[in-house]
Short mmCIF file of C-alpha atoms in Angstrom, two decimals:
data_model
loop_
_atom_site.label_atom_id
_atom_site.label_comp_id
_atom_site.label_asym_id
_atom_site.label_seq_id
_atom_site.Cartn_x
_atom_site.Cartn_y
_atom_site.Cartn_z
CA MET A 53 -94.84 -91.26 69.84
CA PRO A 54 -96.69 -91.85 73.14
CA LYS A 55 -99.01 -94.83 73.22
CA GLN A 56 -102.71 -93.91 73.34
CA ARG A 57 -104.55 -95.24 76.38
CA GLU A 58 -107.19 -97.82 75.66
CA GLY A 59 -110.72 -96.63 76.33
CA ILE A 60 -109.79 -92.97 76.73
CA TYR A 61 -111.94 -91.90 73.76
CA GLU A 62 -115.05 -93.42 75.33
CA LYS A 63 -114.14 -92.02 78.77
CA ILE A 64 -113.81 -88.50 77.38
CA LEU A 65 -117.24 -88.77 75.72
CA GLU A 66 -118.81 -90.07 78.91
CA CYS A 67 -117.37 -87.23 80.99
CA ALA A 68 -118.18 -84.63 78.32
CA LYS A 69 -121.80 -85.74 78.23
CA LYS A 70 -122.06 -85.25 81.98
CA GLU A 71 -120.43 -81.81 81.83
CA PHE A 72 -122.55 -80.59 78.89
CA LEU A 73 -125.77 -81.86 80.46
CA GLU A 74 -125.01 -80.04 83.71
CA LYS A 75 -123.67 -76.77 82.31
CA GLY A 76 -124.59 -76.47 78.62
CA PHE A 77 -122.07 -76.00 75.86
CA LEU A 78 -121.05 -72.44 76.61
CA ASP A 79 -120.35 -72.96 80.31
CA ALA A 80 -118.81 -76.42 80.00
CA SER A 81 -115.07 -76.60 80.64
CA LEU A 82 -112.59 -78.74 78.74
CA ARG A 83 -110.36 -78.65 81.82
CA SER A 84 -113.15 -80.13 83.93
CA ILE A 85 -113.85 -82.79 81.31
CA ALA A 86 -110.15 -83.66 81.07
CA ALA A 87 -109.87 -83.91 84.85
CA MET A 88 -112.92 -86.19 85.10
CA ALA A 89 -111.56 -88.36 82.30
CA ASP A 90 -108.08 -88.43 83.90
CA THR A 91 -106.48 -87.02 80.77
CA THR A 92 -105.32 -83.66 79.39
CA THR A 93 -106.96 -80.94 77.35
CA GLY A 94 -104.27 -81.60 74.75
CA THR A 95 -105.59 -85.13 74.33
CA ILE A 96 -109.09 -83.79 73.84
CA TYR A 97 -107.88 -81.32 71.22
CA SER A 98 -105.93 -84.00 69.39
CA ARG A 99 -108.89 -86.35 69.26
CA PHE A 100 -111.82 -83.94 68.85
CA GLY A 101 -110.36 -80.61 67.73
CA GLY A 102 -111.80 -78.69 70.67
CA LYS A 103 -115.01 -78.23 72.62
CA GLU A 104 -117.38 -77.96 69.67
CA GLY A 105 -115.83 -81.01 68.04
CA LEU A 106 -116.37 -82.91 71.27
CA PHE A 107 -119.98 -81.76 71.47
CA SER A 108 -120.49 -82.72 67.82
CA ALA A 109 -119.17 -86.23 68.46
CA LEU A 110 -121.96 -86.68 70.99
CA VAL A 111 -124.93 -85.16 69.16
CA GLU A 112 -124.27 -85.08 65.41
CA PRO A 113 -125.17 -88.75 64.76
CA VAL A 114 -128.46 -88.26 66.63
CA ALA A 115 -129.30 -84.99 64.87
CA ASP A 116 -128.51 -86.45 61.44
CA TYR A 117 -130.58 -89.57 62.10
CA ILE A 118 -133.67 -87.63 63.21
CA ILE A 119 -133.46 -85.21 60.27
CA ASN A 120 -132.99 -88.05 57.76
CA LEU A 121 -135.81 -90.07 59.34
CA PHE A 122 -138.11 -87.07 59.12
CA LEU A 123 -137.17 -86.40 55.49
CA LYS A 124 -137.70 -90.06 54.58
CA THR A 125 -141.17 -90.02 56.16
CA GLN A 126 -142.04 -86.85 54.23
CA GLU A 127 -140.76 -88.23 50.93
CA THR A 128 -142.60 -91.52 51.39
CA PHE A 129 -145.86 -89.72 52.15
CA HIS A 130 -145.52 -87.36 49.19
CA SER A 131 -144.84 -90.28 46.84
CA ILE A 132 -148.46 -91.36 47.39
CA GLU A 133 -150.96 -90.29 44.75
CA PRO A 134 -152.41 -86.87 45.72
CA GLU A 135 -155.98 -88.14 45.93
CA GLU A 136 -154.87 -90.76 48.46
CA GLN A 137 -152.79 -88.44 50.64
CA PRO A 138 -155.67 -87.08 52.79
CA HIS A 139 -156.69 -90.64 53.69
CA GLN A 140 -153.13 -91.64 54.59
CA MET A 141 -152.09 -88.54 56.51
CA ASP A 142 -153.22 -89.72 59.96
CA LYS A 143 -151.18 -92.91 59.61
CA TYR A 144 -148.06 -91.05 58.54
CA VAL A 145 -148.37 -88.32 61.16
CA THR A 146 -148.74 -90.84 63.98
CA GLY A 147 -146.24 -93.34 62.57
CA GLY A 148 -143.61 -90.67 61.96
CA MET A 149 -143.95 -89.22 65.44
CA MET A 150 -143.71 -92.68 67.05
CA ALA A 151 -140.61 -93.59 65.04
CA MET A 152 -138.97 -90.38 66.24
CA LEU A 153 -140.06 -91.09 69.80
CA ASP A 154 -138.51 -94.57 69.76
CA TYR A 155 -135.19 -93.17 68.60
CA ILE A 156 -135.29 -90.32 71.11
CA TYR A 157 -135.70 -92.76 73.99
CA GLU A 158 -132.83 -94.88 72.70
CA HIS A 159 -130.61 -91.75 72.79
CA PHE A 160 -132.30 -89.74 75.51
CA GLN A 161 -129.28 -87.92 76.94
CA GLU A 162 -127.89 -86.99 73.54
CA PHE A 163 -131.29 -85.59 72.61
CA SER A 164 -131.36 -83.60 75.83
CA LEU A 165 -128.05 -82.09 74.78
CA LEU A 166 -129.44 -81.16 71.36
CA LEU A 167 -132.49 -79.45 72.82
CA ASP A 168 -131.16 -77.69 75.88
CA ALA A 169 -127.35 -77.60 75.82
CA SER A 170 -126.48 -76.76 72.22
CA TYR A 171 -126.64 -72.96 72.29
CA GLY A 172 -123.39 -71.62 70.86
CA THR A 173 -122.94 -74.54 68.47
CA LYS A 174 -124.08 -75.29 64.93
CA PHE A 175 -126.79 -77.47 66.48
CA GLN A 176 -128.61 -74.65 68.26
CA ASN A 177 -131.06 -74.42 65.34
CA PHE A 178 -131.80 -78.16 65.25
CA VAL A 179 -135.52 -77.71 65.98
CA GLU A 180 -135.74 -74.90 63.43
CA THR A 181 -134.33 -77.26 60.78
CA LEU A 182 -137.20 -79.68 61.41
CA VAL A 183 -139.70 -76.79 61.33
CA GLU A 184 -138.39 -75.60 57.95
CA ILE A 185 -138.68 -79.12 56.50
CA GLU A 186 -142.25 -79.49 57.74
CA THR A 187 -143.20 -76.03 56.48
CA GLU A 188 -141.85 -76.83 53.01
CA TYR A 189 -143.69 -80.14 52.79
CA THR A 190 -146.93 -78.69 54.16
CA TYR A 191 -146.93 -76.27 51.22
CA LYS A 192 -146.19 -79.17 48.90
CA TYR A 193 -149.13 -81.09 50.32
CA MET A 194 -151.46 -78.14 49.82
CA GLU A 195 -150.31 -77.91 46.21
CA ASP A 196 -150.74 -81.66 45.72
CA ILE A 197 -154.36 -81.59 46.87
CA ASN A 198 -154.97 -78.23 45.15
CA PHE A 199 -156.23 -76.70 48.39
CA GLN A 200 -158.42 -73.65 47.76
CA GLY A 201 -160.52 -73.46 50.90
CA GLU A 202 -161.76 -70.20 52.40
CA GLU A 203 -158.80 -70.26 54.81
CA SER A 204 -156.25 -70.51 51.99
CA GLU A 205 -155.47 -66.79 52.09
CA VAL A 206 -154.55 -66.87 55.79
CA ILE A 207 -152.52 -70.09 55.67
CA THR A 208 -149.33 -68.19 55.09
CA GLU A 209 -145.78 -69.39 55.52
CA GLU A 210 -145.75 -67.55 58.84
CA PHE A 211 -148.89 -69.39 60.02
CA ILE A 212 -147.49 -72.79 59.04
CA HIS A 213 -144.17 -71.98 60.69
CA ILE A 214 -145.88 -70.98 63.97
CA MET A 215 -148.08 -74.09 64.04
CA THR A 216 -145.18 -76.38 63.17
CA ARG A 217 -142.90 -74.82 65.77
CA ALA A 218 -145.62 -75.37 68.37
CA LEU A 219 -145.88 -79.03 67.33
CA PHE A 220 -142.18 -79.77 67.68
CA GLU A 221 -141.83 -77.88 70.94
CA SER A 222 -144.79 -79.86 72.28
CA MET A 223 -143.26 -83.13 71.09
CA PHE A 224 -139.93 -82.45 72.73
CA GLU A 225 -141.51 -81.63 76.08
CA VAL A 226 -141.35 -85.38 76.74
CA VAL A 227 -137.57 -84.98 76.92
CA ARG A 228 -137.58 -81.81 78.97
CA HIS A 229 -140.01 -83.35 81.46
CA LYS A 230 -138.08 -86.64 81.47
CA MET A 231 -141.31 -88.57 80.95
CA PRO A 232 -141.20 -92.35 81.24
CA LYS A 233 -141.55 -93.77 77.73
CA GLU A 234 -144.93 -95.40 78.43
CA GLN A 235 -146.34 -92.03 79.44
CA ALA A 236 -144.64 -90.32 76.49
CA VAL A 237 -146.29 -92.74 74.03
CA LYS A 238 -149.75 -91.82 75.36
CA TYR A 239 -148.86 -88.12 75.25
CA MET A 240 -147.58 -88.42 71.69
CA ASN A 241 -150.69 -90.24 70.53
CA MET A 242 -152.86 -87.44 71.90
CA LEU A 243 -150.61 -84.82 70.34
CA ALA A 244 -150.77 -86.56 66.95
CA LYS A 245 -154.58 -86.62 67.11
CA PHE A 246 -154.65 -82.96 68.12
CA HIS A 247 -152.28 -81.96 65.30
CA TYR A 248 -154.06 -84.05 62.67
CA GLY A 249 -157.48 -82.91 63.89
CA GLY A 250 -156.55 -79.25 63.65
CA TRP A 251 -155.15 -79.50 60.16
CA GLY A 252 -158.00 -81.81 59.19
CA THR A 253 -160.49 -79.10 60.09
CA ILE A 254 -158.59 -76.39 58.22
CA LEU A 255 -157.91 -78.47 55.12
CA ASP A 256 -161.24 -80.32 55.22
CA LEU A 257 -159.64 -83.76 55.36
CA GLU A 258 -161.91 -86.76 55.33
#
């Protein structure tokens, strides 16, 4: 059995990241990646199972972490007594967004792949997964506080989905614009205030 070259796994990932960032998943070439990594496509198949397996090795840990972090923030918030939730929402909205931002900037290139290079993979609906989670928990919050305002009839699932999609797309513009983190923090703070203020007006939060 041929001896596996030391460091080839890491080299393949490094070259794959470059190829996927430049061309996206669909247009990326395993032959190009193999050539850059000074290896063969057979080696890539044996280690990663193919192009999607290689893409997954780069982005799946990041996608899983963000989704689990978001779920944990939601669960922690909804474990608070309903009467306290309106008073705590601002803290959790801002804190949750900043925790996500910190992680994004620690894994900036991988997150760029998730957002803009994942079409054609199981990760192409990553943002939609976050939107669905937020939509579900927004309904739960409205039930917890027994919201019955005059806008209750128009706050449909479609409305929540549209507003939530707008929030996440706005958040992830920091990646697409390659903002320096210091600038992104200021942007995210303004976005959190805007998001909280809008929902605060609709739900009559104090």
